[in-house]
Coordinates of N, CA and C and ligand atoms in Angstrom, one line a residue:
M1 N 8.8 44.9 -183.1 CA 7.9 45.1 -181.9 C 8.5 46.0 -180.9
T2 N 7.7 47.0 -180.4 CA 8.3 47.9 -179.5 C 8.4 47.3 -178.1
N3 N 9.2 48.0 -177.2 CA 9.3 47.5 -175.8 C 7.9 47.4 -175.2
E4 N 7.1 48.4 -175.5 CA 5.8 48.5 -174.9 C 4.9 47.3 -175.2
Q5 N 5.1 46.8 -176.4 CA 4.2 45.7 -176.9 C 4.7 44.3 -176.4
I6 N 5.9 44.2 -176.0 CA 6.5 42.9 -175.7 C 5.8 42.2 -174.6
I7 N 5.5 42.9 -173.5 CA 4.8 42.2 -172.4 C 3.5 41.6 -172.8
R8 N 2.8 42.5 -173.6 CA 1.4 42.0 -174.1 C 1.6 40.8 -175.0
D9 N 2.6 40.8 -175.8 CA 2.8 39.7 -176.7 C 3.2 38.4 -175.9
V10 N 4.1 38.6 -174.9 CA 4.4 37.4 -174.1 C 3.2 36.9 -173.4
Y11 N 2.4 37.8 -172.8 CA 1.2 37.3 -172.1 C 0.3 36.6 -173.1
E12 N 0.1 37.1 -174.3 CA -0.8 36.4 -175.3 C -0.2 35.0 -175.6
T13 N 1.1 35.0 -175.8 CA 1.8 33.7 -176.1 C 1.5 32.7 -175.0
L14 N 1.6 33.1 -173.7 CA 1.3 32.2 -172.6 C -0.1 31.7 -172.6
E15 N -1.1 32.6 -172.9 CA -2.5 32.2 -173.0 C -2.6 31.2 -174.1
N16 N -1.9 31.4 -175.2 CA -2.0 30.5 -176.3 C -1.4 29.1 -175.9
R17 N -0.3 29.1 -175.1 CA 0.3 27.9 -174.6 C -0.7 27.1 -173.7
K18 N -1.5 27.9 -173.0 CA -2.5 27.2 -172.1 C -3.6 26.6 -172.9
N19 N -4.1 27.4 -173.9 CA -5.3 26.9 -174.7 C -4.9 26.0 -175.8
N20 N -3.7 26.1 -176.4 CA -3.3 25.2 -177.5 C -1.9 24.7 -177.1
P21 N -1.9 23.7 -176.2 CA -0.6 23.2 -175.7 C 0.3 22.7 -176.7
I22 N 1.6 23.0 -176.5 CA 2.7 22.3 -177.3 C 3.6 21.7 -176.2
D23 N 4.7 21.1 -176.7 CA 5.7 20.5 -175.8 C 6.7 21.6 -175.4
S24 N 6.3 22.4 -174.4 CA 7.2 23.5 -174.0 C 7.1 23.7 -172.5
Y25 N 8.1 24.4 -171.9 CA 8.1 24.7 -170.5 C 6.8 25.2 -170.0
T26 N 6.3 26.3 -170.6 CA 5.1 26.9 -170.1 C 3.9 26.1 -170.3
S27 N 3.8 25.5 -171.5 CA 2.6 24.6 -171.8 C 2.5 23.5 -170.7
N28 N 3.7 22.9 -170.5 CA 3.7 21.7 -169.6 C 3.3 22.1 -168.2
I29 N 3.7 23.3 -167.7 CA 3.3 23.7 -166.4 C 1.8 24.0 -166.4
L30 N 1.3 24.7 -167.4 CA -0.1 25.2 -167.4 C -1.1 24.0 -167.6
Q31 N -0.6 22.9 -168.1 CA -1.5 21.8 -168.3 C -1.6 21.0 -167.0
D32 N -0.8 21.2 -166.0 CA -0.9 20.4 -164.8 C -2.3 20.7 -164.1
S33 N -2.8 19.6 -163.5 CA -4.1 19.8 -162.9 C -4.0 19.8 -161.3
N34 N -5.2 19.8 -160.7 CA -5.2 19.7 -159.2 C -4.4 20.8 -158.6
K35 N -4.3 22.0 -159.1 CA -3.6 23.1 -158.6 C -2.1 22.9 -158.6
L36 N -1.6 21.8 -159.2 CA -0.2 21.6 -159.3 C 0.5 22.7 -160.0
A37 N -0.2 23.2 -161.1 CA 0.4 24.3 -161.9 C 0.6 25.5 -161.0
E38 N -0.4 25.8 -160.2 CA -0.3 27.0 -159.3 C 0.9 26.8 -158.3
D39 N 0.9 25.6 -157.7 CA 2.0 25.4 -156.8 C 3.4 25.5 -157.4
K40 N 3.5 25.0 -158.6 CA 4.8 25.0 -159.3 C 5.2 26.5 -159.7
I41 N 4.2 27.2 -160.1 CA 4.5 28.6 -160.5 C 4.8 29.4 -159.2
L42 N 4.1 29.2 -158.1 CA 4.4 29.9 -156.9 C 5.8 29.6 -156.4
E43 N 6.1 28.3 -156.5 CA 7.5 27.9 -156.1 C 8.6 28.6 -156.9
K44 N 8.3 28.7 -158.2 CA 9.3 29.4 -159.1 C 9.3 30.9 -158.7
I45 N 8.2 31.5 -158.4 CA 8.2 32.9 -158.0 C 9.1 33.1 -156.8
G46 N 8.9 32.2 -155.8 CA 9.7 32.3 -154.6 C 11.2 32.2 -154.9
E47 N 11.6 31.2 -155.8 CA 13.0 31.0 -156.2 C 13.5 32.2 -156.9
E48 N 12.7 32.7 -157.8 CA 13.2 33.8 -158.7 C 13.3 35.1 -157.8
A49 N 12.4 35.3 -156.8 CA 12.5 36.4 -156.0 C 13.8 36.4 -155.2
A50 N 14.1 35.2 -154.7 CA 15.4 35.0 -154.0 C 16.6 35.3 -154.9
E51 N 16.5 34.9 -156.2 CA 17.6 35.2 -157.1 C 17.7 36.7 -157.4
V52 N 16.6 37.4 -157.4 CA 16.7 38.8 -157.5 C 17.4 39.5 -156.4
L53 N 17.1 39.0 -155.2 CA 17.8 39.6 -154.0 C 19.3 39.3 -154.1
I54 N 19.7 38.1 -154.5 CA 21.1 37.8 -154.5 C 21.8 38.6 -155.7
A55 N 21.1 38.7 -156.8 CA 21.6 39.5 -157.9 C 21.9 40.9 -157.5
S56 N 20.9 41.5 -156.8 CA 21.0 42.9 -156.4 C 22.2 43.1 -155.4
K57 N 22.3 42.2 -154.5 CA 23.4 42.3 -153.5 C 24.7 42.1 -154.1
N58 N 24.8 41.3 -155.1 CA 26.1 41.0 -155.8 C 26.3 42.0 -157.0
D59 N 25.3 42.8 -157.3 CA 25.4 43.7 -158.5 C 25.8 42.8 -159.7
E60 N 25.0 41.7 -159.9 CA 25.3 40.8 -161.0 C 23.9 40.2 -161.5
N61 N 23.7 40.3 -162.8 CA 22.6 39.6 -163.4 C 21.2 40.1 -163.0
L62 N 21.1 41.3 -162.5 CA 19.8 41.8 -162.0 C 18.8 41.9 -163.0
V63 N 19.2 42.3 -164.2 CA 18.2 42.4 -165.3 C 17.6 41.0 -165.7
H64 N 18.5 40.0 -165.8 CA 18.2 38.7 -166.1 C 17.2 38.1 -165.1
E65 N 17.6 38.2 -163.8 CA 16.8 37.7 -162.8 C 15.5 38.4 -162.6
S66 N 15.4 39.7 -162.8 CA 14.2 40.4 -162.8 C 13.2 40.0 -163.9
A67 N 13.8 39.7 -165.1 CA 12.9 39.2 -166.2 C 12.4 37.8 -165.8
D68 N 13.2 37.0 -165.2 CA 12.7 35.7 -164.8 C 11.5 35.8 -163.8
L69 N 11.7 36.7 -162.8 CA 10.6 36.9 -161.8 C 9.3 37.4 -162.5
I70 N 9.5 38.5 -163.3 CA 8.3 39.1 -163.9 C 7.6 38.1 -164.8
F71 N 8.4 37.3 -165.5 CA 7.9 36.3 -166.4 C 7.0 35.3 -165.6
H72 N 7.5 34.8 -164.5 CA 6.7 33.8 -163.7 C 5.5 34.5 -163.1
I73 N 5.5 35.8 -162.8 CA 4.3 36.4 -162.3 C 3.3 36.5 -163.5
L74 N 3.8 36.8 -164.7 CA 2.8 36.8 -165.9 C 2.2 35.4 -166.0
L75 N 3.0 34.4 -165.8 CA 2.5 33.0 -166.0 C 1.4 32.7 -164.9
L76 N 1.6 33.2 -163.7 CA 0.6 33.1 -162.7 C -0.7 33.8 -163.0
L77 N -0.5 35.0 -163.6 CA -1.7 35.8 -164.0 C -2.5 35.0 -165.1
V78 N -1.8 34.4 -166.0 CA -2.5 33.6 -167.1 C -3.2 32.4 -166.4
Y79 N -2.5 31.7 -165.5 CA -3.1 30.6 -164.9 C -4.3 31.0 -164.1
K80 N -4.3 32.1 -163.4 CA -5.4 32.6 -162.6 C -6.5 33.3 -163.4
K81 N -6.3 33.4 -164.7 CA -7.2 34.1 -165.7 C -7.4 35.6 -165.3
I82 N -6.3 36.2 -164.8 CA -6.3 37.6 -164.6 C -5.7 38.3 -165.8
S83 N -6.5 39.2 -166.4 CA -6.0 39.8 -167.7 C -4.9 40.8 -167.4
L84 N -4.1 40.9 -168.4 CA -3.0 41.9 -168.3 C -3.5 43.3 -168.1
D85 N -4.7 43.6 -168.7 CA -5.2 44.9 -168.6 C -5.6 45.2 -167.1
E86 N -6.0 44.1 -166.4 CA -6.3 44.3 -165.0 C -5.1 44.8 -164.2
L87 N -4.0 44.2 -164.5 CA -2.7 44.6 -163.9 C -2.3 46.0 -164.3
L88 N -2.4 46.3 -165.6 CA -2.0 47.6 -166.1 C -3.0 48.7 -165.5
D89 N -4.3 48.4 -165.4 CA -5.2 49.3 -164.8 C -4.9 49.7 -163.4
E90 N -4.4 48.7 -162.7 CA -4.0 48.9 -161.3 C -2.8 49.9 -161.2
F91 N -1.8 49.7 -162.1 CA -0.7 50.7 -162.1 C -1.2 52.0 -162.5
Q92 N -2.1 52.1 -163.5 CA -2.7 53.3 -164.0 C -3.4 54.1 -162.8
K93 N -4.2 53.4 -162.0 CA -4.9 54.0 -160.9 C -3.9 54.6 -159.9
R94 N -2.8 53.9 -159.7 CA -1.8 54.4 -158.7 C -1.0 55.6 -159.2
H95 N -1.0 55.7 -160.5 CA -0.2 56.7 -161.1 C -0.9 58.1 -161.3
E96 N -2.3 58.0 -161.1 CA -3.1 59.2 -161.4 C -2.8 60.3 -160.3
Ligands
PRT101 N1 10.2 34.8 -171.0 C1 10.2 33.6 -170.9 C2 11.0 32.9 -169.9 N2 11.8 33.4 -168.9 C3 12.3 32.3 -168.2 N3 11.8 31.2 -168.8 C4 12.1 29.8 -168.4 O1 11.9 29.6 -167.0 C5 12.6 28.3 -166.7 C6 12.9 28.3 -165.3 O2 13.9 29.3 -164.9 P1 15.2 28.9 -164.0 O3 15.7 30.2 -163.4 O4 14.8 27.8 -163.1 O5 16.1 28.3 -165.1 P2 17.6 28.0 -165.2 O6 17.7 26.9 -166.3 O7 18.1 27.7 -163.9 O8 18.3 29.3 -165.8 P3 18.5 30.8 -165.4 O9 17.4 31.6 -166.2 O10 18.3 31.0 -163.9 O11 19.8 31.1 -165.9 C7 13.7 28.2 -167.7 O12 13.5 27.0 -168.4 C8 13.6 29.4 -168.6 O13 13.8 29.1 -169.9 C9 11.0 31.5 -169.8 N4 10.3 30.7 -170.7 C10 9.5 31.4 -171.6 N5 9.5 32.7 -171.7 C11 8.5 33.4 -172.7 O14 7.4 32.6 -172.8 C12 7.2 32.3 -174.2 C13 6.6 30.9 -174.3 O15 7.5 29.9 -173.8 P4 7.5 28.4 -174.3 O16 6.2 27.9 -173.9 O17 8.6 27.8 -173.5 O18 7.7 28.4 -175.7 C14 8.5 32.4 -174.9 O19 8.3 32.8 -176.2 C15 9.1 33.6 -174.1 O20 8.7 34.8 -174.6

């Protein structure tokens, strides 16, 4: 799989975890009801954003922490039913 395909593949895996739950971190969060899933994901985004700041300041683990943050944003998009193409289209528009 190329680097370009990986984000799409992860996004599709997360959609699959939502629609066909298994016993996993992402499935368990996505199955929560009453907006608990959204709150949990948002909390993780806040934590991971803070970890990115610390990683940058310390020049340590920035790639790892950036991946954690981006991953949790993808999880939020899946939860909110916002397609990956919608996000990519937004980048495309800004790049023209
Ligand atoms: N990319 C990720 C990914 N990044 C982070 N995480 C999880 O997010 C959780 C919370 O992160 P934390 O920072 O709190 O975790 P931590 O244990 O403190 O560790 P650090 O990462 O900070 O060192 C951890 O359990 C991580 O494993 C991820 N879990 C899943 N994925 C992708 O999602 C797919 C589906 O995942 P599962 O449903 O778990 O199979 C996987 O195939 C992966 O492609």
